[in-house]
Amino acid sequence: IQDKNFQTHGLKLLFQFLMEKGYEYPVSLKSLSRPSGKDFQQVVTFLLQNIDPSFGSASSDLKFEEEVSLQFKSIGYPYPLSKTALVAAGSPHTWPGLLASLIWLVEHIIVTIQDQIERK
């Protein structure tokens, strides 16, 4: 996950997915390469709402990082997500791992959508 080629490919995949799915906030490859906490939270919320439309609703009593961690676990993400990393998303030591988790999530969503289409 520290490999620059992996990160570049992953950023492009994430950016393309966000554009194709109508992501409503301003975003660029540059902003995704070192997102602010707010940008990261908006991207994660958008992605997880593709799986669970109620994700991030005001009805949850959980903090954002707790809700994200639980959601990733519930959909089968194979690694624990550090709540500390989720809070410091854009920092150089946490971002590569979080980017890898977002790449996994995008691929999971794509496979889920394709599976739903094939079942029709």
mmCIF file with all atom_site columns, C-alpha atoms in Angstrom:
data_model
loop_
_atom_site.group_PDB
_atom_site.id
_atom_site.type_symbol
_atom_site.label_atom_id
_atom_site.label_alt_id
_atom_site.label_comp_id
_atom_site.label_asym_id
_atom_site.label_entity_id
_atom_site.label_seq_id
_atom_site.pdbx_PDB_ins_code
_atom_site.Cartn_x
_atom_site.Cartn_y
_atom_site.Cartn_z
_atom_site.occupancy
_atom_site.B_iso_or_equiv
_atom_site.pdbx_formal_charge
_atom_site.auth_seq_id
_atom_site.auth_comp_id
_atom_site.auth_asym_id
_atom_site.auth_atom_id
_atom_site.pdbx_PDB_model_num
ATOM 1   C CA . ILE A 1 1   ? 0.000   0.000   0.000   1.00 0.00 ? 1   ILE A CA 1
ATOM 2   C CA . GLN A 1 2   ? 3.028   2.274   0.207   1.00 0.00 ? 2   GLN A CA 1
ATOM 3   C CA . ASP A 1 3   ? 3.762   1.752   -3.505  1.00 0.00 ? 3   ASP A CA 1
ATOM 4   C CA . LYS A 1 4   ? 3.202   4.999   -5.442  1.00 0.00 ? 4   LYS A CA 1
ATOM 5   C CA . ASN A 1 5   ? 1.874   3.153   -8.507  1.00 0.00 ? 5   ASN A CA 1
ATOM 6   C CA . PHE A 1 6   ? -0.729  1.387   -6.361  1.00 0.00 ? 6   PHE A CA 1
ATOM 7   C CA . GLN A 1 7   ? -1.749  4.692   -4.793  1.00 0.00 ? 7   GLN A CA 1
ATOM 8   C CA . THR A 1 8   ? -1.950  6.485   -8.143  1.00 0.00 ? 8   THR A CA 1
ATOM 9   C CA . HIS A 1 9   ? -4.054  3.712   -9.670  1.00 0.00 ? 9   HIS A CA 1
ATOM 10  C CA . GLY A 1 10  ? -6.276  3.659   -6.580  1.00 0.00 ? 10  GLY A CA 1
ATOM 11  C CA . LEU A 1 11  ? -6.787  7.420   -6.612  1.00 0.00 ? 11  LEU A CA 1
ATOM 12  C CA . LYS A 1 12  ? -7.803  7.269   -10.277 1.00 0.00 ? 12  LYS A CA 1
ATOM 13  C CA . LEU A 1 13  ? -10.246 4.429   -9.577  1.00 0.00 ? 13  LEU A CA 1
ATOM 14  C CA . LEU A 1 14  ? -11.745 6.306   -6.626  1.00 0.00 ? 14  LEU A CA 1
ATOM 15  C CA . PHE A 1 15  ? -11.994 9.572   -8.581  1.00 0.00 ? 15  PHE A CA 1
ATOM 16  C CA . GLN A 1 16  ? -13.605 7.868   -11.580 1.00 0.00 ? 16  GLN A CA 1
ATOM 17  C CA . PHE A 1 17  ? -16.122 6.079   -9.374  1.00 0.00 ? 17  PHE A CA 1
ATOM 18  C CA . LEU A 1 18  ? -17.067 9.295   -7.586  1.00 0.00 ? 18  LEU A CA 1
ATOM 19  C CA . MET A 1 19  ? -17.575 11.091  -10.916 1.00 0.00 ? 19  MET A CA 1
ATOM 20  C CA . GLU A 1 20  ? -19.622 8.263   -12.441 1.00 0.00 ? 20  GLU A CA 1
ATOM 21  C CA . LYS A 1 21  ? -21.877 7.996   -9.406  1.00 0.00 ? 21  LYS A CA 1
ATOM 22  C CA . GLY A 1 22  ? -22.592 11.722  -9.185  1.00 0.00 ? 22  GLY A CA 1
ATOM 23  C CA . TYR A 1 23  ? -20.519 12.724  -6.175  1.00 0.00 ? 23  TYR A CA 1
ATOM 24  C CA . GLU A 1 24  ? -21.915 16.111  -5.190  1.00 0.00 ? 24  GLU A CA 1
ATOM 25  C CA . TYR A 1 25  ? -18.855 17.812  -3.682  1.00 0.00 ? 25  TYR A CA 1
ATOM 26  C CA . PRO A 1 26  ? -15.892 19.394  -5.507  1.00 0.00 ? 26  PRO A CA 1
ATOM 27  C CA . VAL A 1 27  ? -13.134 16.815  -5.868  1.00 0.00 ? 27  VAL A CA 1
ATOM 28  C CA . SER A 1 28  ? -9.930  16.346  -7.841  1.00 0.00 ? 28  SER A CA 1
ATOM 29  C CA . LEU A 1 29  ? -7.135  13.814  -7.942  1.00 0.00 ? 29  LEU A CA 1
ATOM 30  C CA . LYS A 1 30  ? -5.017  16.313  -6.030  1.00 0.00 ? 30  LYS A CA 1
ATOM 31  C CA . SER A 1 31  ? -7.600  16.786  -3.265  1.00 0.00 ? 31  SER A CA 1
ATOM 32  C CA . LEU A 1 32  ? -8.002  13.009  -2.985  1.00 0.00 ? 32  LEU A CA 1
ATOM 33  C CA . SER A 1 33  ? -4.263  12.504  -2.660  1.00 0.00 ? 33  SER A CA 1
ATOM 34  C CA . ARG A 1 34  ? -4.230  14.285  0.720   1.00 0.00 ? 34  ARG A CA 1
ATOM 35  C CA . PRO A 1 35  ? -7.842  14.842  1.804   1.00 0.00 ? 35  PRO A CA 1
ATOM 36  C CA . SER A 1 36  ? -8.909  17.015  4.685   1.00 0.00 ? 36  SER A CA 1
ATOM 37  C CA . GLY A 1 37  ? -10.880 15.341  7.451   1.00 0.00 ? 37  GLY A CA 1
ATOM 38  C CA . LYS A 1 38  ? -14.083 16.858  6.085   1.00 0.00 ? 38  LYS A CA 1
ATOM 39  C CA . ASP A 1 39  ? -13.335 15.698  2.518   1.00 0.00 ? 39  ASP A CA 1
ATOM 40  C CA . PHE A 1 40  ? -12.551 12.193  3.730   1.00 0.00 ? 40  PHE A CA 1
ATOM 41  C CA . GLN A 1 41  ? -15.751 12.057  5.763   1.00 0.00 ? 41  GLN A CA 1
ATOM 42  C CA . GLN A 1 42  ? -17.814 13.193  2.748   1.00 0.00 ? 42  GLN A CA 1
ATOM 43  C CA . VAL A 1 43  ? -16.200 10.612  0.443   1.00 0.00 ? 43  VAL A CA 1
ATOM 44  C CA . VAL A 1 44  ? -16.623 7.749   2.915   1.00 0.00 ? 44  VAL A CA 1
ATOM 45  C CA . THR A 1 45  ? -20.220 8.719   3.643   1.00 0.00 ? 45  THR A CA 1
ATOM 46  C CA . PHE A 1 46  ? -21.000 8.851   -0.088  1.00 0.00 ? 46  PHE A CA 1
ATOM 47  C CA . LEU A 1 47  ? -19.407 5.453   -0.707  1.00 0.00 ? 47  LEU A CA 1
ATOM 48  C CA . LEU A 1 48  ? -21.058 3.732   2.241   1.00 0.00 ? 48  LEU A CA 1
ATOM 49  C CA . GLN A 1 49  ? -24.442 5.171   1.292   1.00 0.00 ? 49  GLN A CA 1
ATOM 50  C CA . ASN A 1 50  ? -24.116 3.164   -1.937  1.00 0.00 ? 50  ASN A CA 1
ATOM 51  C CA . ILE A 1 51  ? -24.362 0.086   0.277   1.00 0.00 ? 51  ILE A CA 1
ATOM 52  C CA . ASP A 1 52  ? -26.539 1.394   3.094   1.00 0.00 ? 52  ASP A CA 1
ATOM 53  C CA . PRO A 1 53  ? -28.556 4.513   2.189   1.00 0.00 ? 53  PRO A CA 1
ATOM 54  C CA . SER A 1 54  ? -29.160 5.219   5.870   1.00 0.00 ? 54  SER A CA 1
ATOM 55  C CA . PHE A 1 55  ? -25.430 5.441   6.649   1.00 0.00 ? 55  PHE A CA 1
ATOM 56  C CA . GLY A 1 56  ? -24.544 8.721   8.328   1.00 0.00 ? 56  GLY A CA 1
ATOM 57  C CA . SER A 1 57  ? -28.105 9.586   9.207   1.00 0.00 ? 57  SER A CA 1
ATOM 58  C CA . ALA A 1 58  ? -28.652 11.771  12.214  1.00 0.00 ? 58  ALA A CA 1
ATOM 59  C CA . SER A 1 59  ? -30.400 8.898   13.988  1.00 0.00 ? 59  SER A CA 1
ATOM 60  C CA . SER A 1 60  ? -27.097 7.220   14.840  1.00 0.00 ? 60  SER A CA 1
ATOM 61  C CA . ASP A 1 61  ? -25.636 7.905   18.273  1.00 0.00 ? 61  ASP A CA 1
ATOM 62  C CA . LEU A 1 62  ? -22.208 6.688   17.126  1.00 0.00 ? 62  LEU A CA 1
ATOM 63  C CA . LYS A 1 63  ? -19.275 8.905   16.238  1.00 0.00 ? 63  LYS A CA 1
ATOM 64  C CA . PHE A 1 64  ? -18.347 8.908   12.557  1.00 0.00 ? 64  PHE A CA 1
ATOM 65  C CA . GLU A 1 65  ? -15.212 6.804   13.077  1.00 0.00 ? 65  GLU A CA 1
ATOM 66  C CA . GLU A 1 66  ? -17.133 4.202   15.108  1.00 0.00 ? 66  GLU A CA 1
ATOM 67  C CA . GLU A 1 67  ? -19.882 3.980   12.509  1.00 0.00 ? 67  GLU A CA 1
ATOM 68  C CA . VAL A 1 68  ? -17.361 3.608   9.659   1.00 0.00 ? 68  VAL A CA 1
ATOM 69  C CA . SER A 1 69  ? -15.428 0.933   11.514  1.00 0.00 ? 69  SER A CA 1
ATOM 70  C CA . LEU A 1 70  ? -18.596 -1.063  12.192  1.00 0.00 ? 70  LEU A CA 1
ATOM 71  C CA . GLN A 1 71  ? -19.852 -0.673  8.619   1.00 0.00 ? 71  GLN A CA 1
ATOM 72  C CA . PHE A 1 72  ? -16.577 -1.901  7.106   1.00 0.00 ? 72  PHE A CA 1
ATOM 73  C CA . LYS A 1 73  ? -16.599 -4.873  9.464   1.00 0.00 ? 73  LYS A CA 1
ATOM 74  C CA . SER A 1 74  ? -20.215 -5.706  8.595   1.00 0.00 ? 74  SER A CA 1
ATOM 75  C CA . ILE A 1 75  ? -19.490 -5.826  4.854   1.00 0.00 ? 75  ILE A CA 1
ATOM 76  C CA . GLY A 1 76  ? -16.492 -8.094  5.303   1.00 0.00 ? 76  GLY A CA 1
ATOM 77  C CA . TYR A 1 77  ? -13.478 -5.796  5.164   1.00 0.00 ? 77  TYR A CA 1
ATOM 78  C CA . PRO A 1 78  ? -10.652 -8.123  6.204   1.00 0.00 ? 78  PRO A CA 1
ATOM 79  C CA . TYR A 1 79  ? -8.689  -5.660  8.373   1.00 0.00 ? 79  TYR A CA 1
ATOM 80  C CA . PRO A 1 80  ? -9.630  -3.564  11.384  1.00 0.00 ? 80  PRO A CA 1
ATOM 81  C CA . LEU A 1 81  ? -9.869  0.163   10.709  1.00 0.00 ? 81  LEU A CA 1
ATOM 82  C CA . SER A 1 82  ? -8.157  2.278   13.304  1.00 0.00 ? 82  SER A CA 1
ATOM 83  C CA . LYS A 1 83  ? -10.495 4.914   14.683  1.00 0.00 ? 83  LYS A CA 1
ATOM 84  C CA . THR A 1 84  ? -7.457  7.125   15.230  1.00 0.00 ? 84  THR A CA 1
ATOM 85  C CA . ALA A 1 85  ? -6.527  6.792   11.543  1.00 0.00 ? 85  ALA A CA 1
ATOM 86  C CA . LEU A 1 86  ? -10.090 7.670   10.538  1.00 0.00 ? 86  LEU A CA 1
ATOM 87  C CA . VAL A 1 87  ? -9.842  10.900  12.529  1.00 0.00 ? 87  VAL A CA 1
ATOM 88  C CA . ALA A 1 88  ? -6.439  11.786  11.001  1.00 0.00 ? 88  ALA A CA 1
ATOM 89  C CA . ALA A 1 89  ? -7.296  10.614  7.499   1.00 0.00 ? 89  ALA A CA 1
ATOM 90  C CA . GLY A 1 90  ? -5.055  12.818  5.384   1.00 0.00 ? 90  GLY A CA 1
ATOM 91  C CA . SER A 1 91  ? -1.864  12.423  7.365   1.00 0.00 ? 91  SER A CA 1
ATOM 92  C CA . PRO A 1 92  ? 1.066   10.766  5.550   1.00 0.00 ? 92  PRO A CA 1
ATOM 93  C CA . HIS A 1 93  ? 1.247   7.766   7.872   1.00 0.00 ? 93  HIS A CA 1
ATOM 94  C CA . THR A 1 94  ? -2.497  6.950   7.867   1.00 0.00 ? 94  THR A CA 1
ATOM 95  C CA . TRP A 1 95  ? -3.578  7.842   4.338   1.00 0.00 ? 95  TRP A CA 1
ATOM 96  C CA . PRO A 1 96  ? -2.056  4.884   2.409   1.00 0.00 ? 96  PRO A CA 1
ATOM 97  C CA . GLY A 1 97  ? -3.928  2.352   4.557   1.00 0.00 ? 97  GLY A CA 1
ATOM 98  C CA . LEU A 1 98  ? -7.159  4.312   4.389   1.00 0.00 ? 98  LEU A CA 1
ATOM 99  C CA . LEU A 1 99  ? -6.800  4.715   0.628   1.00 0.00 ? 99  LEU A CA 1
ATOM 100 C CA . ALA A 1 100 ? -6.399  0.944   0.356   1.00 0.00 ? 100 ALA A CA 1
ATOM 101 C CA . SER A 1 101 ? -9.609  0.498   2.347   1.00 0.00 ? 101 SER A CA 1
ATOM 102 C CA . LEU A 1 102 ? -11.450 2.922   0.024   1.00 0.00 ? 102 LEU A CA 1
ATOM 103 C CA . ILE A 1 103 ? -10.147 1.067   -3.036  1.00 0.00 ? 103 ILE A CA 1
ATOM 104 C CA . TRP A 1 104 ? -11.449 -2.169  -1.517  1.00 0.00 ? 104 TRP A CA 1
ATOM 105 C CA . LEU A 1 105 ? -14.789 -0.487  -0.802  1.00 0.00 ? 105 LEU A CA 1
ATOM 106 C CA . VAL A 1 106 ? -15.139 0.844   -4.364  1.00 0.00 ? 106 VAL A CA 1
ATOM 107 C CA . GLU A 1 107 ? -14.346 -2.606  -5.781  1.00 0.00 ? 107 GLU A CA 1
ATOM 108 C CA . HIS A 1 108 ? -16.835 -4.162  -3.344  1.00 0.00 ? 108 HIS A CA 1
ATOM 109 C CA . ILE A 1 109 ? -19.550 -1.742  -4.491  1.00 0.00 ? 109 ILE A CA 1
ATOM 110 C CA . ILE A 1 110 ? -18.786 -2.417  -8.174  1.00 0.00 ? 110 ILE A CA 1
ATOM 111 C CA . VAL A 1 111 ? -18.986 -6.195  -7.673  1.00 0.00 ? 111 VAL A CA 1
ATOM 112 C CA . THR A 1 112 ? -22.214 -5.820  -5.675  1.00 0.00 ? 112 THR A CA 1
ATOM 113 C CA . ILE A 1 113 ? -23.804 -3.694  -8.413  1.00 0.00 ? 113 ILE A CA 1
ATOM 114 C CA . GLN A 1 114 ? -22.718 -6.156  -11.120 1.00 0.00 ? 114 GLN A CA 1
ATOM 115 C CA . ASP A 1 115 ? -24.117 -9.033  -9.057  1.00 0.00 ? 115 ASP A CA 1
ATOM 116 C CA . GLN A 1 116 ? -27.458 -7.245  -8.697  1.00 0.00 ? 116 GLN A CA 1
ATOM 117 C CA . ILE A 1 117 ? -27.608 -6.604  -12.458 1.00 0.00 ? 117 ILE A CA 1
ATOM 118 C CA . GLU A 1 118 ? -26.842 -10.247 -13.262 1.00 0.00 ? 118 GLU A CA 1
ATOM 119 C CA . ARG A 1 119 ? -29.591 -11.467 -10.926 1.00 0.00 ? 119 ARG A CA 1
ATOM 120 C CA . LYS A 1 120 ? -32.245 -9.465  -12.805 1.00 0.00 ? 120 LYS A CA 1
#
